[in-house]
mmCIF file of C-alpha atoms and ligand atoms in Angstrom:
data_model
loop_
_atom_site.group_PDB
_atom_site.id
_atom_site.type_symbol
_atom_site.label_atom_id
_atom_site.label_comp_id
_atom_site.label_asym_id
_atom_site.label_seq_id
_atom_site.Cartn_x
_atom_site.Cartn_y
_atom_site.Cartn_z
ATOM 1 C CA MET D 1396 106.819 144.492 100.700
ATOM 2 C CA SER D 1397 107.424 147.051 103.494
ATOM 3 C CA ASN D 1398 107.774 150.784 102.721
ATOM 4 C CA THR D 1399 111.491 150.542 103.507
ATOM 5 C CA ALA D 1400 111.987 148.162 100.636
ATOM 6 C CA LYS D 1401 110.217 150.403 98.131
ATOM 7 C CA SER D 1402 111.764 153.117 95.980
ATOM 8 C CA ILE D 1403 109.919 156.091 94.538
ATOM 9 C CA LEU D 1404 110.994 158.819 92.122
ATOM 10 C CA ILE D 1405 109.549 162.318 92.509
ATOM 11 C CA THR D 1406 110.137 164.929 89.814
ATOM 12 C CA GLY D 1407 110.344 168.629 90.705
ATOM 13 C CA ALA D 1408 111.296 167.808 94.290
ATOM 14 C CA GLY D 1409 113.304 171.004 94.772
ATOM 15 C CA SER D 1410 110.385 173.034 96.104
ATOM 16 C CA GLY D 1411 106.686 173.171 96.974
ATOM 17 C CA ILE D 1412 104.595 170.014 96.702
ATOM 18 C CA GLY D 1413 107.503 167.949 95.377
ATOM 19 C CA ARG D 1414 109.776 168.839 98.300
ATOM 20 C CA ALA D 1415 107.039 168.263 100.890
ATOM 21 C CA THR D 1416 106.234 164.912 99.273
ATOM 22 C CA ALA D 1417 109.871 163.798 99.129
ATOM 23 C CA ASP D 1418 110.349 164.671 102.820
ATOM 24 C CA TYR D 1419 107.083 163.085 103.944
ATOM 25 C CA ILE D 1420 107.401 159.869 101.931
ATOM 26 C CA ALA D 1421 111.014 159.488 103.084
ATOM 27 C CA SER D 1422 109.915 160.002 106.710
ATOM 28 C CA GLN D 1423 107.491 157.096 106.263
ATOM 29 C CA GLY D 1424 110.330 154.751 105.342
ATOM 30 C CA PHE D 1425 110.319 154.854 101.541
ATOM 31 C CA HIS D 1426 113.559 155.336 99.661
ATOM 32 C CA VAL D 1427 113.080 158.450 97.516
ATOM 33 C CA TYR D 1428 114.878 159.454 94.344
ATOM 34 C CA ALA D 1429 114.250 163.198 94.385
ATOM 35 C CA GLY D 1430 114.646 164.981 91.061
ATOM 36 C CA ALA D 1431 115.744 168.618 91.162
ATOM 37 C CA ARG D 1432 117.447 171.044 88.817
ATOM 38 C CA ASN D 1433 119.612 173.292 90.910
ATOM 39 C CA ALA D 1434 122.651 172.540 93.055
ATOM 40 C CA GLY D 1435 121.268 174.154 96.232
ATOM 41 C CA ASP D 1436 118.111 172.006 96.153
ATOM 42 C CA LEU D 1437 120.123 168.840 95.433
ATOM 43 C CA GLN D 1438 122.423 169.668 98.341
ATOM 44 C CA ASP D 1439 119.484 170.234 100.705
ATOM 45 C CA LEU D 1440 117.794 166.995 99.683
ATOM 46 C CA SER D 1441 120.991 165.019 100.272
ATOM 47 C CA LYS D 1442 120.748 165.740 104.031
ATOM 48 C CA ASN D 1443 117.983 163.145 104.366
ATOM 49 C CA LYS D 1444 119.354 159.591 104.531
ATOM 50 C CA ASN D 1445 116.270 158.133 102.808
ATOM 51 C CA ILE D 1446 116.621 160.496 99.854
ATOM 52 C CA THR D 1447 118.892 160.071 96.847
ATOM 53 C CA PRO D 1448 118.934 163.412 95.027
ATOM 54 C CA VAL D 1449 119.138 163.161 91.237
ATOM 55 C CA GLU D 1450 119.726 165.962 88.778
ATOM 56 C CA LEU D 1451 116.618 165.921 86.615
ATOM 57 C CA ASP D 1452 115.163 168.275 84.070
ATOM 58 C CA VAL D 1453 112.225 166.303 82.655
ATOM 59 C CA THR D 1454 112.678 167.935 79.239
ATOM 60 C CA SER D 1455 116.255 166.639 78.991
ATOM 61 C CA THR D 1456 116.580 163.229 77.338
ATOM 62 C CA LYS D 1457 120.087 162.980 78.758
ATOM 63 C CA ASP D 1458 118.972 163.622 82.366
ATOM 64 C CA VAL D 1459 116.131 161.137 82.038
ATOM 65 C CA SER D 1460 118.375 158.368 80.752
ATOM 66 C CA GLU D 1461 121.006 159.153 83.451
ATOM 67 C CA VAL D 1462 118.363 158.840 86.163
ATOM 68 C CA LYS D 1463 117.218 155.508 84.759
ATOM 69 C CA LYS D 1464 120.840 154.311 84.818
ATOM 70 C CA ILE D 1465 121.285 155.428 88.452
ATOM 71 C CA ILE D 1466 118.197 153.485 89.547
ATOM 72 C CA GLU D 1467 119.327 150.390 87.633
ATOM 73 C CA GLN D 1468 122.840 150.575 89.082
ATOM 74 C CA LYS D 1469 121.507 150.892 92.635
ATOM 75 C CA GLN D 1470 119.298 147.850 91.991
ATOM 76 C CA THR D 1471 116.499 149.227 94.136
ATOM 77 C CA GLY D 1472 113.757 148.690 91.594
ATOM 78 C CA LEU D 1473 111.069 151.351 91.283
ATOM 79 C CA PHE D 1474 107.613 151.103 92.834
ATOM 80 C CA GLY D 1475 106.414 154.657 92.287
ATOM 81 C CA LEU D 1476 106.823 157.521 89.853
ATOM 82 C CA ILE D 1477 105.405 160.844 91.020
ATOM 83 C CA ASN D 1478 105.148 163.143 88.012
ATOM 84 C CA ASN D 1479 105.063 166.383 89.956
ATOM 85 C CA ALA D 1480 107.342 168.801 88.032
ATOM 86 C CA GLY D 1481 105.327 171.563 86.436
ATOM 87 C CA ILE D 1482 105.434 175.167 85.323
ATOM 88 C CA ILE D 1483 102.752 177.792 84.829
ATOM 89 C CA LYS D 1484 102.365 180.028 81.808
ATOM 90 C CA ALA D 1485 99.531 182.512 81.819
ATOM 91 C CA GLY D 1486 98.144 185.303 79.676
ATOM 92 C CA PRO D 1487 95.196 186.029 77.377
ATOM 93 C CA LEU D 1488 95.157 183.204 74.828
ATOM 94 C CA MET D 1489 94.788 185.584 71.896
ATOM 95 C CA ASP D 1490 98.148 187.108 72.898
ATOM 96 C CA VAL D 1491 100.086 184.029 74.020
ATOM 97 C CA SER D 1492 102.715 183.047 71.446
ATOM 98 C CA ILE D 1493 103.032 179.561 70.021
ATOM 99 C CA GLU D 1494 106.495 179.367 71.634
ATOM 100 C CA GLU D 1495 105.020 180.051 75.089
ATOM 101 C CA LEU D 1496 102.361 177.416 74.560
ATOM 102 C CA ARG D 1497 104.981 174.910 73.398
ATOM 103 C CA ALA D 1498 107.184 175.691 76.417
ATOM 104 C CA GLN D 1499 104.209 175.016 78.675
ATOM 105 C CA PHE D 1500 103.518 171.620 77.085
ATOM 106 C CA GLU D 1501 107.234 170.779 76.952
ATOM 107 C CA VAL D 1502 107.340 170.406 80.757
ATOM 108 C CA ASN D 1503 103.774 169.596 81.853
ATOM 109 C CA VAL D 1504 102.982 167.074 79.109
ATOM 110 C CA PHE D 1505 105.979 166.037 76.979
ATOM 111 C CA GLY D 1506 108.266 165.905 80.037
ATOM 112 C CA VAL D 1507 105.782 163.621 81.758
ATOM 113 C CA HIS D 1508 105.651 161.386 78.689
ATOM 114 C CA GLN D 1509 109.427 161.237 78.386
ATOM 115 C CA ILE D 1510 110.124 160.155 81.966
ATOM 116 C CA THR D 1511 107.114 157.843 82.245
ATOM 117 C CA GLN D 1512 108.051 156.012 79.055
ATOM 118 C CA ALA D 1513 111.686 155.699 80.152
ATOM 119 C CA LEU D 1514 110.861 154.333 83.619
ATOM 120 C CA PHE D 1515 107.918 152.117 82.702
ATOM 121 C CA PRO D 1516 110.180 149.042 82.275
ATOM 122 C CA LEU D 1517 111.195 149.458 85.943
ATOM 123 C CA LEU D 1518 107.630 150.013 87.187
ATOM 124 C CA LEU D 1519 106.282 146.984 85.325
ATOM 125 C CA PRO D 1520 107.983 144.177 87.306
ATOM 126 C CA ALA D 1521 107.198 146.062 90.552
ATOM 127 C CA LYS D 1522 103.496 146.339 89.595
ATOM 128 C CA GLY D 1523 104.072 149.936 90.577
ATOM 129 C CA ARG D 1524 102.093 153.167 90.657
ATOM 130 C CA ILE D 1525 102.320 156.293 88.544
ATOM 131 C CA VAL D 1526 100.980 159.442 90.197
ATOM 132 C CA MET D 1527 100.185 162.404 87.962
ATOM 133 C CA MET D 1528 100.132 165.848 89.569
ATOM 134 C CA SER D 1529 97.275 167.383 87.645
ATOM 135 C CA SER D 1530 95.277 170.284 89.074
ATOM 136 C CA ASP D 1531 91.784 171.705 89.462
ATOM 137 C CA SER D 1532 92.912 173.319 86.179
ATOM 138 C CA GLY D 1533 92.798 169.796 84.709
ATOM 139 C CA PHE D 1534 89.002 169.858 84.742
ATOM 140 C CA PHE D 1535 88.090 173.506 85.278
ATOM 141 C CA ALA D 1536 89.589 175.919 82.753
ATOM 142 C CA THR D 1537 90.250 179.310 84.286
ATOM 143 C CA PRO D 1538 90.360 182.276 81.889
ATOM 144 C CA PHE D 1539 93.758 183.945 81.358
ATOM 145 C CA VAL D 1540 95.581 180.793 82.494
ATOM 146 C CA GLY D 1541 94.895 179.042 79.189
ATOM 147 C CA PRO D 1542 98.356 177.564 78.557
ATOM 148 C CA TYR D 1543 98.497 175.969 82.016
ATOM 149 C CA CYS D 1544 94.881 174.728 81.925
ATOM 150 C CA SER D 1545 95.351 173.258 78.426
ATOM 151 C CA SER D 1546 98.432 171.377 79.595
ATOM 152 C CA LYS D 1547 96.659 169.948 82.644
ATOM 153 C CA PHE D 1548 93.608 168.925 80.559
ATOM 154 C CA ALA D 1549 96.072 167.187 78.223
ATOM 155 C CA LEU D 1550 97.684 165.472 81.201
ATOM 156 C CA GLU D 1551 94.265 164.183 82.287
ATOM 157 C CA GLY D 1552 93.614 162.723 78.824
ATOM 158 C CA TYR D 1553 97.112 161.262 78.664
ATOM 159 C CA SER D 1554 96.619 159.632 82.079
ATOM 160 C CA ASP D 1555 93.205 158.184 81.207
ATOM 161 C CA SER D 1556 94.579 156.613 78.015
ATOM 162 C CA LEU D 1557 97.665 155.306 79.786
ATOM 163 C CA ARG D 1558 95.616 153.833 82.640
ATOM 164 C CA ARG D 1559 93.371 151.962 80.225
ATOM 165 C CA GLU D 1560 96.432 150.573 78.448
ATOM 166 C CA ILE D 1561 98.560 149.480 81.390
ATOM 167 C CA THR D 1562 96.145 148.579 84.207
ATOM 168 C CA PRO D 1563 95.810 145.001 82.886
ATOM 169 C CA TYR D 1564 99.598 144.686 83.334
ATOM 170 C CA GLY D 1565 99.389 145.614 87.025
ATOM 171 C CA VAL D 1566 100.683 149.220 86.955
ATOM 172 C CA LYS D 1567 98.226 151.763 88.374
ATOM 173 C CA VAL D 1568 97.848 155.369 87.156
ATOM 174 C CA ILE D 1569 96.362 157.850 89.642
ATOM 175 C CA LEU D 1570 95.664 161.552 89.217
ATOM 176 C CA ILE D 1571 95.859 164.153 91.971
ATOM 177 C CA GLU D 1572 93.882 167.331 91.336
ATOM 178 C CA PRO D 1573 94.991 169.887 93.916
ATOM 179 C CA GLY D 1574 93.105 173.134 94.323
ATOM 180 C CA ARG D 1575 95.090 176.051 95.756
ATOM 181 C CA ILE D 1576 98.220 174.944 97.604
ATOM 182 C CA GLN D 1577 100.625 177.376 99.279
ATOM 183 C CA THR D 1578 103.838 176.939 97.284
ATOM 184 C CA PRO D 1579 106.297 179.155 95.359
ATOM 185 C CA ILE D 1580 104.126 178.680 92.249
ATOM 186 C CA TRP D 1581 102.188 181.826 93.272
ATOM 187 C CA ASP D 1582 105.404 183.913 93.331
ATOM 188 C CA LYS D 1583 106.121 182.660 89.822
ATOM 189 C CA GLY D 1584 102.604 183.701 88.766
ATOM 190 C CA GLU D 1585 103.148 187.132 90.307
ATOM 191 C CA GLN D 1586 106.368 187.504 88.349
ATOM 192 C CA ILE D 1587 104.444 186.926 85.099
ATOM 193 C CA LEU D 1588 102.038 189.756 86.051
ATOM 194 C CA LYS D 1589 104.846 192.091 87.122
ATOM 195 C CA ASN D 1590 106.565 191.659 83.766
ATOM 196 C CA GLU D 1591 103.452 193.240 82.192
ATOM 197 C CA LYS D 1592 104.161 191.237 79.063
ATOM 198 C CA TYR D 1593 100.525 191.504 78.041
ATOM 199 C CA SER D 1594 99.912 195.111 79.075
ATOM 200 C CA GLN D 1595 99.002 196.046 75.480
ATOM 201 C CA SER D 1596 96.415 193.273 75.257
ATOM 202 C CA LEU D 1597 92.754 194.026 74.715
ATOM 203 C CA PHE D 1598 92.160 191.787 77.746
ATOM 204 C CA TRP D 1599 94.846 193.209 80.066
ATOM 205 C CA LYS D 1600 92.450 194.843 82.553
ATOM 206 C CA GLU D 1601 90.584 191.571 83.151
ATOM 207 C CA ALA D 1602 93.697 189.360 82.978
ATOM 208 C CA LYS D 1603 95.562 191.495 85.516
ATOM 209 C CA ALA D 1604 92.630 191.723 87.921
ATOM 210 C CA MET D 1605 91.959 187.979 87.745
ATOM 211 C CA GLY D 1606 95.671 187.177 88.118
ATOM 212 C CA GLU D 1607 95.994 189.345 91.214
ATOM 213 C CA TYR D 1608 92.824 187.844 92.656
ATOM 214 C CA ALA D 1609 94.033 184.262 92.093
ATOM 215 C CA ILE D 1610 97.474 184.949 93.566
ATOM 216 C CA GLN D 1611 96.023 186.588 96.661
ATOM 217 C CA LYS D 1612 93.603 183.659 97.153
ATOM 218 C CA GLY D 1613 96.361 181.101 96.593
ATOM 219 C CA ARG D 1614 98.635 182.706 99.128
ATOM 220 C CA THR D 1615 96.029 183.261 101.817
ATOM 221 C CA SER D 1616 93.596 180.363 101.494
ATOM 222 C CA GLY D 1617 95.736 177.600 99.995
ATOM 223 C CA LEU D 1618 96.259 174.304 101.802
ATOM 224 C CA PRO D 1619 99.783 173.419 102.945
ATOM 225 C CA PRO D 1620 101.735 171.160 100.539
ATOM 226 C CA LEU D 1621 101.747 168.466 103.226
ATOM 227 C CA ALA D 1622 98.078 167.820 102.390
ATOM 228 C CA VAL D 1623 99.136 166.695 98.912
ATOM 229 C CA ALA D 1624 102.130 164.769 100.286
ATOM 230 C CA LYS D 1625 99.793 162.759 102.522
ATOM 231 C CA THR D 1626 97.553 161.993 99.556
ATOM 232 C CA VAL D 1627 100.576 160.694 97.642
ATOM 233 C CA TYR D 1628 101.432 158.488 100.632
ATOM 234 C CA HIS D 1629 97.886 157.126 100.685
ATOM 235 C CA ILE D 1630 98.059 156.375 96.953
ATOM 236 C CA LEU D 1631 101.341 154.519 97.390
ATOM 237 C CA THR D 1632 100.135 152.418 100.318
ATOM 238 C CA ALA D 1633 96.400 151.809 99.782
ATOM 239 C CA ALA D 1634 95.517 148.394 98.379
ATOM 240 C CA ASP D 1635 93.068 149.898 95.920
ATOM 241 C CA PRO D 1636 93.517 153.666 95.469
ATOM 242 C CA LYS D 1637 90.870 155.718 93.631
ATOM 243 C CA LEU D 1638 91.597 156.969 90.110
ATOM 244 C CA ARG D 1639 91.457 160.661 91.076
ATOM 245 C CA TYR D 1640 91.899 162.689 94.255
ATOM 246 C CA ILE D 1641 90.849 166.306 94.628
ATOM 247 C CA VAL D 1642 92.926 167.964 97.376
ATOM 248 C CA ALA D 1643 91.151 171.197 98.298
ATOM 249 C CA GLU D 1644 89.099 172.859 101.011
ATOM 250 C CA ASN D 1645 86.119 173.384 98.731
ATOM 251 C CA LYS D 1646 85.881 169.899 97.210
ATOM 252 C CA LEU D 1647 82.117 170.112 96.777
ATOM 253 C CA GLU D 1648 82.393 173.268 94.651
ATOM 254 C CA TYR D 1649 84.878 171.482 92.377
ATOM 255 C CA GLN D 1650 82.720 168.394 92.147
ATOM 256 C CA LEU D 1651 79.805 170.618 91.120
ATOM 257 C CA MET D 1652 81.966 172.253 88.430
ATOM 258 C CA LYS D 1653 82.548 168.787 87.004
ATOM 259 C CA ILE D 1654 78.836 168.083 86.530
ATOM 260 C CA LEU D 1655 77.192 171.463 85.858
ATOM 261 C CA PRO D 1656 76.472 172.338 82.195
ATOM 262 C CA ALA D 1657 79.397 174.283 80.675
ATOM 263 C CA SER D 1658 77.067 177.089 79.556
ATOM 264 C CA TYR D 1659 76.016 177.620 83.181
ATOM 265 C CA VAL D 1660 79.626 177.541 84.438
ATOM 266 C CA ASP D 1661 80.537 180.081 81.709
ATOM 267 C CA LYS D 1662 77.930 182.497 83.079
ATOM 268 C CA ILE D 1663 79.287 182.176 86.638
ATOM 269 C CA VAL D 1664 82.882 182.632 85.462
ATOM 270 C CA ILE D 1665 82.156 185.642 83.242
ATOM 271 C CA LYS D 1666 80.212 187.285 86.076
ATOM 272 C CA LYS D 1667 83.183 186.671 88.383
ATOM 273 C CA ILE D 1668 85.615 188.274 85.906
ATOM 274 C CA GLN D 1669 83.384 191.359 85.703
ATOM 275 C CA GLU D 1670 83.059 191.593 89.488
ATOM 276 C CA VAL D 1671 86.783 191.171 90.146
ATOM 277 C CA THR D 1672 87.718 193.667 87.405
ATOM 278 C CA ARG D 1673 85.239 196.251 88.766
ATOM 279 C CA LEU D 1674 86.607 195.797 92.290
ATOM 280 C CA ALA D 1675 90.213 196.200 91.096
ATOM 281 C CA ALA D 1676 89.248 199.380 89.201
ATOM 282 C CA ARG D 1677 87.583 200.765 92.343
ATOM 283 C CA LYS D 1678 90.759 200.060 94.317
ATOM 284 C CA GLY D 1679 92.613 202.008 91.635
ATOM 285 C CA ARG D 1680 94.790 199.143 90.415
HETATM 286 N N1 LIG O 2150 100.475 175.172 94.115
HETATM 287 C C1 LIG O 2150 99.266 174.928 93.655
HETATM 288 O O1 LIG O 2150 98.307 175.615 94.030
HETATM 289 C C2 LIG O 2150 99.050 173.793 92.678
HETATM 290 C C3 LIG O 2150 97.707 173.462 92.394
HETATM 291 C C4 LIG O 2150 97.470 172.437 91.493
HETATM 292 C C5 LIG O 2150 98.510 171.749 90.907
HETATM 293 N N2 LIG O 2150 99.797 172.092 91.187
HETATM 294 C C6 LIG O 2150 100.867 171.336 90.517
HETATM 295 O O2 LIG O 2150 101.761 170.828 91.467
HETATM 296 C C7 LIG O 2150 103.044 170.635 90.874
HETATM 297 C C8 LIG O 2150 104.101 171.258 91.777
HETATM 298 O O3 LIG O 2150 103.910 172.667 91.819
HETATM 299 P P1 LIG O 2150 104.179 173.536 93.123
HETATM 300 O O4 LIG O 2150 102.941 174.248 93.432
HETATM 301 O O5 LIG O 2150 104.857 172.752 94.148
HETATM 302 O O6 LIG O 2150 105.131 174.675 92.512
HETATM 303 P P2 LIG O 2150 106.714 174.858 92.537
HETATM 304 O O7 LIG O 2150 107.196 175.039 93.924
HETATM 305 O O8 LIG O 2150 106.975 175.894 91.526
HETATM 306 O O9 LIG O 2150 107.260 173.445 92.051
HETATM 307 C C9 LIG O 2150 107.445 173.081 90.721
HETATM 308 C C10 LIG O 2150 108.697 172.269 90.649
HETATM 309 O O10 LIG O 2150 108.849 171.771 89.309
HETATM 310 C C11 LIG O 2150 110.203 171.966 88.949
HETATM 311 N N3 LIG O 2150 110.374 172.061 87.510
HETATM 312 C C12 LIG O 2150 110.018 173.055 86.660
HETATM 313 N N4 LIG O 2150 110.405 172.785 85.411
HETATM 314 C C13 LIG O 2150 111.023 171.575 85.463
HETATM 315 C C14 LIG O 2150 111.641 170.746 84.507
HETATM 316 N N5 LIG O 2150 111.736 171.108 83.227
HETATM 317 N N6 LIG O 2150 112.173 169.565 84.926
HETATM 318 C C15 LIG O 2150 112.120 169.198 86.206
HETATM 319 N N7 LIG O 2150 111.574 169.947 87.175
HETATM 320 C C16 LIG O 2150 111.023 171.116 86.794
HETATM 321 C C17 LIG O 2150 110.623 173.253 89.643
HETATM 322 O O11 LIG O 2150 112.030 173.275 89.710
HETATM 323 P P3 LIG O 2150 112.849 174.665 89.690
HETATM 324 O O12 LIG O 2150 112.711 175.201 91.067
HETATM 325 O O13 LIG O 2150 114.222 174.220 89.331
HETATM 326 O O14 LIG O 2150 112.217 175.532 88.648
HETATM 327 C C18 LIG O 2150 109.933 173.093 90.986
HETATM 328 O O15 LIG O 2150 110.737 172.376 91.898
HETATM 329 C C19 LIG O 2150 102.973 171.273 89.485
HETATM 330 O O16 LIG O 2150 102.772 170.260 88.520
HETATM 331 C C20 LIG O 2150 101.740 172.157 89.589
HETATM 332 O O17 LIG O 2150 101.140 172.364 88.347
HETATM 333 C C21 LIG O 2150 100.089 173.109 92.066
#
């Protein structure tokens, strides 16, 4: 089947990685159903003739079933589902409320489950591909970003189980683990810090310093979202894609993190927190 004949759904296509992926995949001849939540994004996406914008909040059962109906009515079939939509919740875990943690999982894990389960019957006859937008936070747990890291670790476990269940039926499950990518996610992280929600926390000094450090790094040294979009394209077109793709400048560092003993990684991370906090204090932040 040529790319032109294949349809793909991307969630969270209104901005960042999702938008870049929708544009890039569409430019390569795929027909893209691009899920977004706000009218402006849907309007923008509609300018591309290979894109069908669909209103989609992955936590909404109604939206999910509407999207399934649209795809069925258009009779395009579905070759790919790119589970990209995601949010970030951060803060010292001993201060993060159960509601915040639930809200984090609602999108990054339960939303993924809801849409994947609903669209699986369309992916099955196509022997299609499910791409999960995990993160380096899906295998390396950064302190003070506990809710987000927990959700991405859960997504990794979910994907491994799913892959082992459905691979014999011809549907592939592939994880992407991006490092820092320059997208609006960093502005959203900055907003969390600016709200100073955790300013009374025992851990505020460290959490704030580490948050500022991560945001600055993300904005200045992140890869462009097109790097992830191209990886998605490879996954959709390669005869035999790998199970996981790290998309980052410093891949080797990440690969090391995966194999070093956790006690050793803990020492490096704790040292880093102390260094970054000291530096922030010196700068008078
Ligand atoms: N940027 C990075 O450095 C990085 C690194 C690793 C992994 N990732 C992952 O990459 C994915 C995309 O993030 P991004 O960096 O491109 O950030 P982003 O620009 O903030 O994109 C996230 C997208 O998800 C959408 N979204 C949020 N809640 C949703 C919901 N309930 N239903 C449907 N869509 C929803 C957002 O829509 P609204 O605009 O309507 O809120 C937005 O379009 C996320 O899963 C993220 O965890 C990013």
